[in-house]
Amino acid sequence: MDKSTIFEGLKKYFKFDEFKSKLQEAAVIEVCQRKHDVYVSMPTGSGKSLCYQLPAVLHDSKITIVFSPLLALIKDQVDSLLALQIRAASLNSKITKTEREKLLADLKSTSPVTRLLYVTPEQAATKTFKELFANLYKFNKVAYIVVDEAHCVSEWGHDFRPDYLKLGNLRENCNVPCIALTATAGAQVTKDIISSLRLAKDHKIFKTSCFRSNLFYDVYFPNILEDPYKHLKSFIEDCLKFEKEKDLANNQKSCGIIYCRTREQTELLASKLNSMKIKSLCYHAGLKNHERLDFQEMWQRGEVPVICATISFGMGVDKASVRFVIHWGVPKDPASFYQETGRAGRDGKPSWCRVYYNRADCKAVEFHLTQDLGKAKSGGKEAKKLNVENAVKGFKKVVEYCESPSQCRHILFSNHFGEPPPVCKKNCDWCKDKKAVREMVEFFLTKSVQ
Ligand code: ADP
Ligand code: MG
Ligand code: ZN
């Protein structure tokens, strides 16, 4: 299929003048050729759906089957396609008998009008669906098999769905290109996706690099600072100095997040900062629902620039002007650390990610992990044990990141995502001045005998 057909389709069916990114464009062009299986990994909101929806529409005599984990997600997708006059439908337990019969009749007809058929993994395991699929395949009517939120096949991922594993079977003796999509997944999850969905050896990968070149990473040790709170205060003030720009709307005002391990720490730190004239709020699961909402909104609106929070804070937070993310203690593992600090600098402007590392906090985490490990071992559940062992490994990596740095800070993440090390230039303390980092760590170690 040629490029001009694809560009015309983008405008004609989706009303977009251009692709959202070069990567989206390249993925669409590749998928349209139907020559290879394709793996797409881009962050949420980057327009992964279009990578299969546009090709689906352009193959106008065939049907694209999309597996998606939740009915709510499916409904959103189908509704927005229908709003664009694109024939999409969903086969699930919620539709009426008449709807189902009408849909099946169309799918079995010689020239079906349905372009995209959305199916839950549970539905995919039913006899009705298997027969339907065999029939469509036999008459060469399947354009693509799409697996959205493909990380659900992996036990290493955060929302494993056993039924997703069966999707691989569908591909047995079936020569239809498979398109697997997920938001940035770690190396292990990616491996699982490729093997479970049996992507062909020559599959193509379209993946956003995990490197965030506008984020500066560093680590400090409160126990060797003369006054850790003063240090924190001046760091916050430096990060927030864009605030002076008067014409900014409130929701664009600079702000930041400080992650603490416990509720008590969030409260203590917030009151400490307030006493030092830095307006702060705390946020944790122990607050009343309305308080939590109020606090989050006050921060979101830009009335209070700093929120001291447990890691429960951040899901669904969509604020572009987060200038800093501080871990007051120690992050949990590379994946969480990446996700939490990733909330900084969404607007692309320089932003700072700092750990104020302390051993006491580290010991507390180790204590909990050891307990969990003991429980998991005596509980006898292999999966649970693996999970905890994994958590221990992840934690060791962040401790090493803090206590014995030996390379660019961003490499913690590129390793986790299975990518080559980025060209950091001076986006971390190590690359900026490794001698100073070494000296600081040495001093920390002499001051913190076990
Ligand atoms: P993802 O699945 O990667 O999280 P979506 O596919 O849901 O992202 O798309 C996110 C948003 O981007 C949607 O509102 C979609 O309409 C929009 N979008 C996708 N492609 C383009 C484009 N080429 N131009 C403008 N907006 C786009
Ligand atoms: Mg999506
Ligand atoms: Zn670096």
Coordinates of C-alpha atoms and ligand atoms in Angstrom, one line a residue:
M1 CA 0.0 0.0 0.0
D2 CA 1.4 3.4 -0.9
K3 CA 2.0 6.3 1.4
S4 CA -0.4 8.7 -0.2
T5 CA -3.3 6.2 0.3
I6 CA -2.3 6.0 3.9
F7 CA -2.1 9.8 4.4
E8 CA -5.4 10.3 2.6
G9 CA -7.0 7.7 4.9
L10 CA -5.7 9.5 8.0
K11 CA -7.5 12.6 6.9
K12 CA -10.6 11.0 5.4
Y13 CA -11.5 8.6 8.1
F14 CA -9.8 10.0 11.2
K15 CA -9.8 13.7 10.3
F16 CA -6.2 14.1 11.4
D17 CA -3.9 16.3 9.2
E18 CA -0.8 14.5 10.3
F19 CA 0.6 11.7 12.4
K20 CA 1.1 12.3 16.0
S21 CA 4.8 11.2 15.8
K22 CA 7.3 9.8 13.3
L23 CA 7.0 6.5 15.2
Q24 CA 3.3 6.4 14.8
E25 CA 3.6 7.1 11.1
A26 CA 6.3 4.4 10.7
A27 CA 4.2 1.8 12.6
V28 CA 1.1 2.5 10.5
I29 CA 3.0 2.2 7.3
E30 CA 4.6 -1.1 8.4
V31 CA 1.3 -2.5 9.6
C32 CA -0.4 -1.5 6.3
Q33 CA 1.9 -3.8 4.4
R34 CA 0.7 -6.9 6.2
K35 CA 4.1 -8.4 5.8
H36 CA 5.2 -8.8 9.4
D37 CA 4.0 -9.1 13.0
V38 CA 4.4 -5.8 14.7
Y39 CA 5.2 -4.9 18.3
V40 CA 4.3 -1.3 19.4
S41 CA 5.4 0.1 22.7
M42 CA 4.7 3.7 23.3
P43 CA 3.5 5.6 26.4
T44 CA -0.2 6.1 27.2
G45 CA -1.7 8.8 25.1
S46 CA 0.7 8.6 22.2
G47 CA -1.9 7.2 19.8
K48 CA -1.3 3.4 19.7
S49 CA -4.8 2.6 18.6
L50 CA -4.4 4.4 15.3
C51 CA -1.5 2.0 14.5
Y52 CA -4.1 -0.7 13.8
Q53 CA -7.3 1.2 13.3
L54 CA -6.1 3.1 10.2
P55 CA -4.7 -0.1 8.6
A56 CA -7.9 -1.9 9.5
V57 CA -10.0 0.7 7.7
L58 CA -7.8 0.7 4.7
H59 CA -8.2 -3.0 4.1
D60 CA -11.8 -2.6 3.3
S61 CA -12.7 -6.2 2.4
K62 CA -11.4 -7.6 5.6
I63 CA -12.0 -7.6 9.4
T64 CA -9.6 -6.8 12.1
I65 CA -10.0 -8.6 15.4
V66 CA -9.0 -6.7 18.4
F67 CA -8.5 -8.3 21.8
S68 CA -8.8 -5.8 24.7
P69 CA -8.9 -6.6 28.4
L70 CA -11.9 -4.6 29.6
L71 CA -15.4 -4.0 28.4
A72 CA -15.2 -0.4 29.5
L73 CA -12.1 0.1 27.3
I74 CA -13.8 -1.6 24.4
K75 CA -16.9 0.5 24.7
D76 CA -14.9 3.7 24.6
Q77 CA -13.0 2.5 21.5
V78 CA -16.1 1.3 19.7
D79 CA -18.0 4.5 20.5
S80 CA -15.3 6.8 19.2
L81 CA -15.0 4.7 16.0
L82 CA -18.7 4.8 15.4
A83 CA -18.7 8.5 15.9
L84 CA -16.2 8.6 13.0
Q85 CA -18.6 6.5 10.9
I86 CA -16.2 3.6 11.1
R87 CA -17.9 0.2 11.4
A88 CA -16.8 -1.2 14.7
A89 CA -18.5 -3.7 16.9
S90 CA -18.0 -5.7 20.0
L91 CA -18.7 -9.3 20.7
N92 CA -19.4 -9.7 24.4
S93 CA -21.8 -11.0 27.0
K94 CA -23.5 -7.6 27.4
I95 CA -25.0 -7.3 24.0
T96 CA -28.6 -8.5 23.3
K97 CA -29.4 -11.6 21.5
T98 CA -30.7 -9.7 18.5
E99 CA -27.6 -7.6 18.3
R100 CA -25.4 -10.7 18.5
E101 CA -27.3 -12.4 15.7
K102 CA -27.2 -9.4 13.5
L103 CA -23.4 -9.0 14.1
L104 CA -22.7 -12.7 13.4
A105 CA -24.8 -12.6 10.3
D106 CA -22.8 -9.8 9.0
L107 CA -19.5 -11.4 9.9
K108 CA -20.6 -14.6 8.1
S109 CA -21.8 -12.8 5.0
T110 CA -19.7 -12.8 1.8
S111 CA -18.9 -9.1 2.1
P112 CA -19.1 -8.0 5.8
V113 CA -19.3 -4.3 6.6
T114 CA -17.8 -4.6 10.0
R115 CA -14.2 -3.4 9.9
L116 CA -13.1 -3.8 13.6
L117 CA -14.4 -6.5 15.9
Y118 CA -13.5 -6.0 19.6
V119 CA -13.4 -9.1 21.8
T120 CA -12.5 -9.7 25.5
P121 CA -10.1 -12.5 26.2
E122 CA -12.8 -14.4 28.0
Q123 CA -15.0 -14.2 25.0
A124 CA -12.1 -15.3 22.8
A125 CA -12.0 -18.6 24.7
T126 CA -15.6 -19.5 23.9
K127 CA -16.7 -22.0 21.3
T128 CA -18.8 -19.4 19.4
F129 CA -15.8 -17.2 18.9
K130 CA -13.5 -20.0 17.9
E131 CA -15.9 -21.2 15.3
L132 CA -16.4 -17.7 14.0
F133 CA -12.7 -17.1 13.8
A134 CA -12.1 -20.4 12.0
N135 CA -14.7 -19.4 9.5
L136 CA -13.4 -15.9 8.9
Y137 CA -9.9 -17.2 8.5
K138 CA -11.0 -19.9 6.1
F139 CA -12.5 -17.3 3.8
N140 CA -9.5 -15.1 4.1
K141 CA -11.4 -12.3 5.8
V142 CA -9.1 -11.5 8.7
A143 CA -6.9 -8.5 8.1
Y144 CA -5.1 -8.5 11.5
I145 CA -5.1 -10.0 14.9
V146 CA -4.6 -7.2 17.4
V147 CA -3.7 -7.6 21.0
D148 CA -4.1 -4.3 22.8
E149 CA -2.7 -3.9 26.4
A150 CA -0.5 -6.9 25.5
H151 CA 1.4 -6.7 28.8
C152 CA -1.6 -8.6 30.2
V153 CA -0.1 -11.8 28.9
S154 CA 2.8 -11.5 31.4
E155 CA 2.9 -12.6 35.0
W156 CA 5.6 -10.0 35.4
G157 CA 3.3 -7.2 34.4
H158 CA 1.0 -5.4 36.8
D159 CA -2.3 -6.8 35.4
F160 CA -1.9 -10.3 34.3
R161 CA -4.9 -11.9 32.7
P162 CA -4.7 -15.7 32.3
D163 CA -7.1 -15.7 29.4
Y164 CA -4.6 -13.5 27.5
L165 CA -2.2 -16.5 27.4
K166 CA -4.6 -18.5 25.3
L167 CA -4.5 -15.9 22.5
G168 CA -1.3 -17.4 21.4
N169 CA -3.1 -20.6 20.4
L170 CA -5.3 -18.7 18.0
R171 CA -2.2 -18.1 15.9
E172 CA -1.4 -21.7 15.4
N173 CA -1.6 -22.6 11.7
C174 CA -2.8 -19.1 11.1
N175 CA -1.1 -16.8 8.7
V176 CA -2.5 -13.4 9.7
P177 CA -0.2 -10.6 10.9
C178 CA -0.4 -10.0 14.7
I179 CA -0.1 -6.5 16.1
A180 CA 0.7 -6.3 19.8
L181 CA 0.5 -3.0 21.6
T182 CA 1.4 -1.8 25.1
A183 CA 2.6 1.2 27.0
T184 CA 6.3 1.0 27.8
A185 CA 7.0 -2.4 29.1
G186 CA 10.1 -3.7 30.9
A187 CA 12.5 -6.1 29.1
Q188 CA 11.0 -9.2 30.8
V189 CA 7.4 -8.3 29.9
T190 CA 8.4 -7.6 26.3
K191 CA 10.0 -11.0 26.1
D192 CA 6.8 -12.6 27.5
I193 CA 4.6 -10.8 25.0
I194 CA 6.7 -11.8 22.0
S195 CA 6.9 -15.5 23.1
S196 CA 3.3 -15.9 24.3
L197 CA 1.7 -14.3 21.3
R198 CA 4.2 -16.2 19.1
L199 CA 5.3 -13.2 17.1
A200 CA 7.3 -14.3 14.1
K201 CA 11.1 -14.1 14.3
D202 CA 11.1 -11.3 11.8
H203 CA 8.6 -9.1 13.7
K204 CA 9.1 -5.4 13.6
I205 CA 9.4 -3.3 16.8
F206 CA 8.2 0.3 17.1
K207 CA 9.2 1.5 20.5
T208 CA 9.6 4.9 22.2
S209 CA 12.9 5.2 24.0
C210 CA 12.6 5.3 27.8
F211 CA 15.2 8.1 28.0
R212 CA 13.7 11.4 29.2
S213 CA 16.3 14.0 28.2
N214 CA 14.7 16.8 30.1
L215 CA 14.9 15.0 33.5
F216 CA 17.9 15.5 35.7
Y217 CA 18.6 12.8 38.2
D218 CA 20.7 13.0 41.4
V219 CA 21.0 11.6 44.9
Y220 CA 21.8 13.3 48.2
F221 CA 22.4 11.9 51.7
P222 CA 20.6 13.8 54.4
N223 CA 22.8 12.4 57.2
I224 CA 25.9 14.1 55.8
L225 CA 24.1 17.4 55.0
E226 CA 24.5 20.2 57.5
D227 CA 20.8 20.9 57.5
P228 CA 18.8 18.5 55.3
Y229 CA 15.6 20.6 55.5
K230 CA 17.3 23.7 54.5
H231 CA 18.9 21.8 51.6
L232 CA 15.5 20.5 50.6
K233 CA 14.0 24.0 50.8
S234 CA 16.6 25.6 48.6
F235 CA 16.3 22.8 46.1
I236 CA 12.5 23.3 45.9
E237 CA 12.9 27.0 45.5
D238 CA 15.4 26.5 42.7
C239 CA 13.0 24.1 40.9
L240 CA 10.0 26.4 41.3
K241 CA 11.6 29.6 40.2
F242 CA 9.6 29.6 36.9
E243 CA 6.7 30.5 39.3
K244 CA 7.4 34.2 38.9
E245 CA 6.0 34.2 35.4
K246 CA 2.8 36.1 36.2
D247 CA 0.9 35.4 33.0
L248 CA 0.8 31.6 33.6
A249 CA -2.5 30.0 34.1
N250 CA -2.7 28.3 37.5
N251 CA -2.6 24.8 36.1
Q252 CA 0.7 25.6 34.4
K253 CA 2.4 26.9 37.5
S254 CA 5.4 25.0 38.7
C255 CA 4.8 22.4 41.3
G256 CA 6.4 19.2 42.7
I257 CA 5.8 15.9 44.4
I258 CA 7.7 14.5 47.4
Y259 CA 7.2 10.8 47.8
C260 CA 7.6 9.4 51.3
R261 CA 7.2 5.8 52.5
T262 CA 4.8 6.3 55.4
R263 CA 1.8 8.5 56.2
E264 CA 3.6 9.9 59.2
Q265 CA 6.5 11.0 57.1
T266 CA 4.2 12.8 54.6
E267 CA 2.6 14.7 57.5
L268 CA 5.8 15.5 59.2
L269 CA 7.5 16.8 56.1
A270 CA 4.5 18.8 54.9
S271 CA 4.3 20.6 58.3
K272 CA 8.1 21.1 58.3
L273 CA 8.0 22.7 54.9
N274 CA 5.0 24.9 55.8
S275 CA 6.9 26.2 58.8
M276 CA 9.7 27.1 56.4
K277 CA 7.2 29.1 54.2
I278 CA 6.9 26.5 51.5
K279 CA 3.2 25.8 51.0
S280 CA 2.7 22.1 51.2
L281 CA 0.0 19.5 51.6
C282 CA 0.1 15.8 52.5
Y283 CA -1.6 13.0 50.7
H284 CA -2.1 9.4 51.9
A285 CA -4.6 6.6 52.2
G286 CA -5.3 7.5 55.8
L287 CA -7.0 10.8 54.8
K288 CA -10.8 11.0 54.4
N289 CA -11.9 10.7 50.9
H290 CA -13.0 14.3 50.5
E291 CA -9.8 15.5 52.0
R292 CA -7.7 13.5 49.6
L293 CA -9.8 14.9 46.7
D294 CA -9.6 18.4 48.0
F295 CA -5.8 18.2 48.5
Q296 CA -5.2 16.7 45.1
E297 CA -7.3 19.4 43.5
M298 CA -5.6 22.3 45.4
W299 CA -2.3 21.0 44.1
Q300 CA -3.6 20.4 40.6
R301 CA -5.1 23.9 40.5
G302 CA -1.7 25.3 41.5
E303 CA -2.8 26.8 44.8
V304 CA -0.3 24.7 46.8
P305 CA 2.8 23.9 44.9
V306 CA 4.2 21.0 46.9
I307 CA 2.5 17.7 47.8
C308 CA 4.1 15.2 50.2
A309 CA 2.6 11.9 49.3
T310 CA 2.8 8.2 49.6
I311 CA 3.1 6.3 46.4
S312 CA -0.7 6.0 46.2
F313 CA -0.6 9.5 44.8
G314 CA -0.1 10.0 41.1
M315 CA -2.4 7.6 39.2
G316 CA -4.4 9.7 36.8
V317 CA -2.5 12.9 37.7
D318 CA -2.1 14.7 34.5
K319 CA -0.2 17.9 35.2
A320 CA 2.4 19.0 32.7
S321 CA 4.3 21.5 34.9
V322 CA 5.6 19.2 37.6
R323 CA 9.1 20.6 38.0
F324 CA 10.4 18.1 40.5
V325 CA 9.8 14.6 42.0
I326 CA 11.7 13.9 45.2
H327 CA 12.0 10.6 46.9
W328 CA 12.4 11.4 50.6
G329 CA 13.7 8.0 51.6
V330 CA 14.2 5.3 48.9
P331 CA 12.3 4.3 45.8
K332 CA 10.8 0.8 45.6
D333 CA 12.3 -0.6 42.4
P334 CA 13.4 0.7 39.0
A335 CA 10.0 0.4 37.4
S336 CA 8.2 2.3 40.1
F337 CA 11.0 4.9 40.3
Y338 CA 10.8 5.4 36.6
Q339 CA 7.0 5.8 36.7
E340 CA 7.0 8.1 39.7
T341 CA 9.7 10.4 38.4
G342 CA 8.2 10.2 35.0
R343 CA 5.4 12.5 36.3
A344 CA 7.9 15.3 36.1
G345 CA 8.5 17.5 33.1
R346 CA 5.6 16.2 30.9
D347 CA 5.7 19.6 29.2
G348 CA 9.2 18.9 28.0
K349 CA 10.8 21.6 30.2
P350 CA 13.8 20.9 32.4
S351 CA 12.8 19.1 35.6
W352 CA 14.5 17.4 38.5
C353 CA 14.3 14.0 40.1
R354 CA 16.1 13.7 43.3
V355 CA 16.5 11.0 46.0
Y356 CA 17.3 12.0 49.5
Y357 CA 18.5 8.6 50.6
N358 CA 18.7 7.4 54.1
R359 CA 19.7 4.0 55.5
A360 CA 16.9 3.9 58.1
D361 CA 14.3 4.0 55.5
C362 CA 16.2 1.4 53.5
K363 CA 16.3 -0.9 56.5
A364 CA 12.6 -0.5 57.0
V365 CA 11.9 -1.6 53.4
E366 CA 14.3 -4.5 53.8
F367 CA 12.5 -5.6 56.9
H368 CA 9.2 -5.7 55.2
L369 CA 10.6 -7.6 52.2
T370 CA 12.2 -10.2 54.4
Q371 CA 8.9 -10.7 56.2
D372 CA 7.1 -11.0 52.9
L373 CA 9.6 -13.5 51.6
G374 CA 9.2 -15.6 54.7
K375 CA 5.4 -15.6 54.3
A376 CA 5.6 -16.4 50.6
K377 CA 8.0 -19.3 51.3
S378 CA 5.8 -20.9 54.0
G379 CA 2.6 -20.1 51.9
G380 CA 3.9 -22.4 49.2
K381 CA 2.6 -20.3 46.3
E382 CA 5.2 -20.3 43.6
A383 CA 3.9 -17.2 41.9
K384 CA 3.8 -15.2 45.1
K385 CA 7.3 -16.3 46.0
L386 CA 8.6 -15.3 42.6
N387 CA 6.9 -11.9 43.0
V388 CA 8.6 -11.2 46.3
E389 CA 12.0 -12.4 45.0
N390 CA 11.5 -10.0 42.1
A391 CA 10.7 -7.2 44.5
V392 CA 13.9 -7.9 46.4
K393 CA 16.0 -7.8 43.3
G394 CA 14.4 -4.6 42.2
F395 CA 15.0 -3.0 45.6
K396 CA 18.6 -4.0 45.5
K397 CA 19.0 -2.2 42.2
V398 CA 17.8 1.1 43.6
V399 CA 19.9 0.7 46.7
E400 CA 22.9 0.2 44.5
Y401 CA 21.8 3.2 42.4
C402 CA 21.9 5.3 45.6
E403 CA 24.8 3.8 47.6
S404 CA 27.3 2.8 44.9
P405 CA 26.8 4.7 41.7
S406 CA 29.3 3.7 39.0
Q407 CA 27.6 5.0 35.9
C408 CA 25.1 7.4 34.4
R409 CA 21.9 7.5 36.5
H410 CA 19.7 7.0 33.4
I411 CA 21.2 3.5 32.8
L412 CA 19.1 2.1 35.7
F413 CA 16.1 2.6 33.4
S414 CA 17.6 1.7 30.0
N415 CA 18.7 -1.6 31.6
H416 CA 15.3 -2.2 33.0
F417 CA 13.7 -1.6 29.6
G418 CA 16.3 -3.5 27.7
E419 CA 17.6 -0.5 25.8
P420 CA 21.1 0.7 25.0
P421 CA 22.4 3.4 27.4
P422 CA 21.3 6.8 26.4
V423 CA 23.4 9.8 25.5
C424 CA 22.9 11.6 28.7
K425 CA 25.2 14.5 28.2
K426 CA 24.8 16.3 31.6
N427 CA 21.5 15.1 32.7
C428 CA 22.5 13.5 35.9
D429 CA 25.0 14.2 38.7
W430 CA 27.3 11.3 37.6
C431 CA 27.6 12.6 34.0
K432 CA 27.9 16.2 35.3
D433 CA 30.7 15.5 37.8
K434 CA 31.5 11.9 38.7
K435 CA 34.4 12.9 41.0
A436 CA 32.0 14.9 43.2
V437 CA 29.6 12.0 43.3
R438 CA 32.3 9.6 44.3
E439 CA 33.5 11.8 47.1
M440 CA 30.0 12.4 48.4
V441 CA 29.3 8.6 48.4
E442 CA 32.6 7.9 50.2
F443 CA 31.8 10.4 52.9
F444 CA 28.4 8.9 53.2
L445 CA 29.8 5.4 53.6
T446 CA 32.3 6.5 56.3
K447 CA 29.5 8.2 58.2
S448 CA 27.2 5.2 58.0
V449 CA 29.0 2.2 59.4
Q450 CA 26.6 -0.7 59.5
Ligands
ADP1 P1 -2.7 5.1 23.6 O1 -3.5 3.8 23.2 O2 -1.3 5.1 23.1 O3 -2.8 5.4 25.0 P2 -4.8 6.4 22.0 O4 -4.7 5.5 20.9 O5 -5.9 6.1 23.0 O6 -3.4 6.3 22.8 O7 -4.8 7.9 21.5 C1 -4.6 9.0 22.4 C2 -5.2 10.2 21.8 O8 -4.5 10.6 20.7 C3 -6.6 10.0 21.3 O9 -7.5 11.0 21.7 C4 -6.4 10.0 19.8 O10 -7.6 10.4 19.1 C5 -5.3 11.0 19.6 N1 -4.5 10.8 18.3 C6 -4.1 9.6 17.8 N2 -3.5 9.8 16.7 C7 -3.5 11.1 16.4 C8 -3.0 12.0 15.4 N3 -2.3 11.5 14.3 N4 -3.2 13.3 15.5 C9 -3.8 13.8 16.6 N5 -4.3 13.1 17.6 C10 -4.2 11.8 17.5
MG2 MG -4.5 2.3 24.2
ZN3 ZN 23.9 10.6 33.0

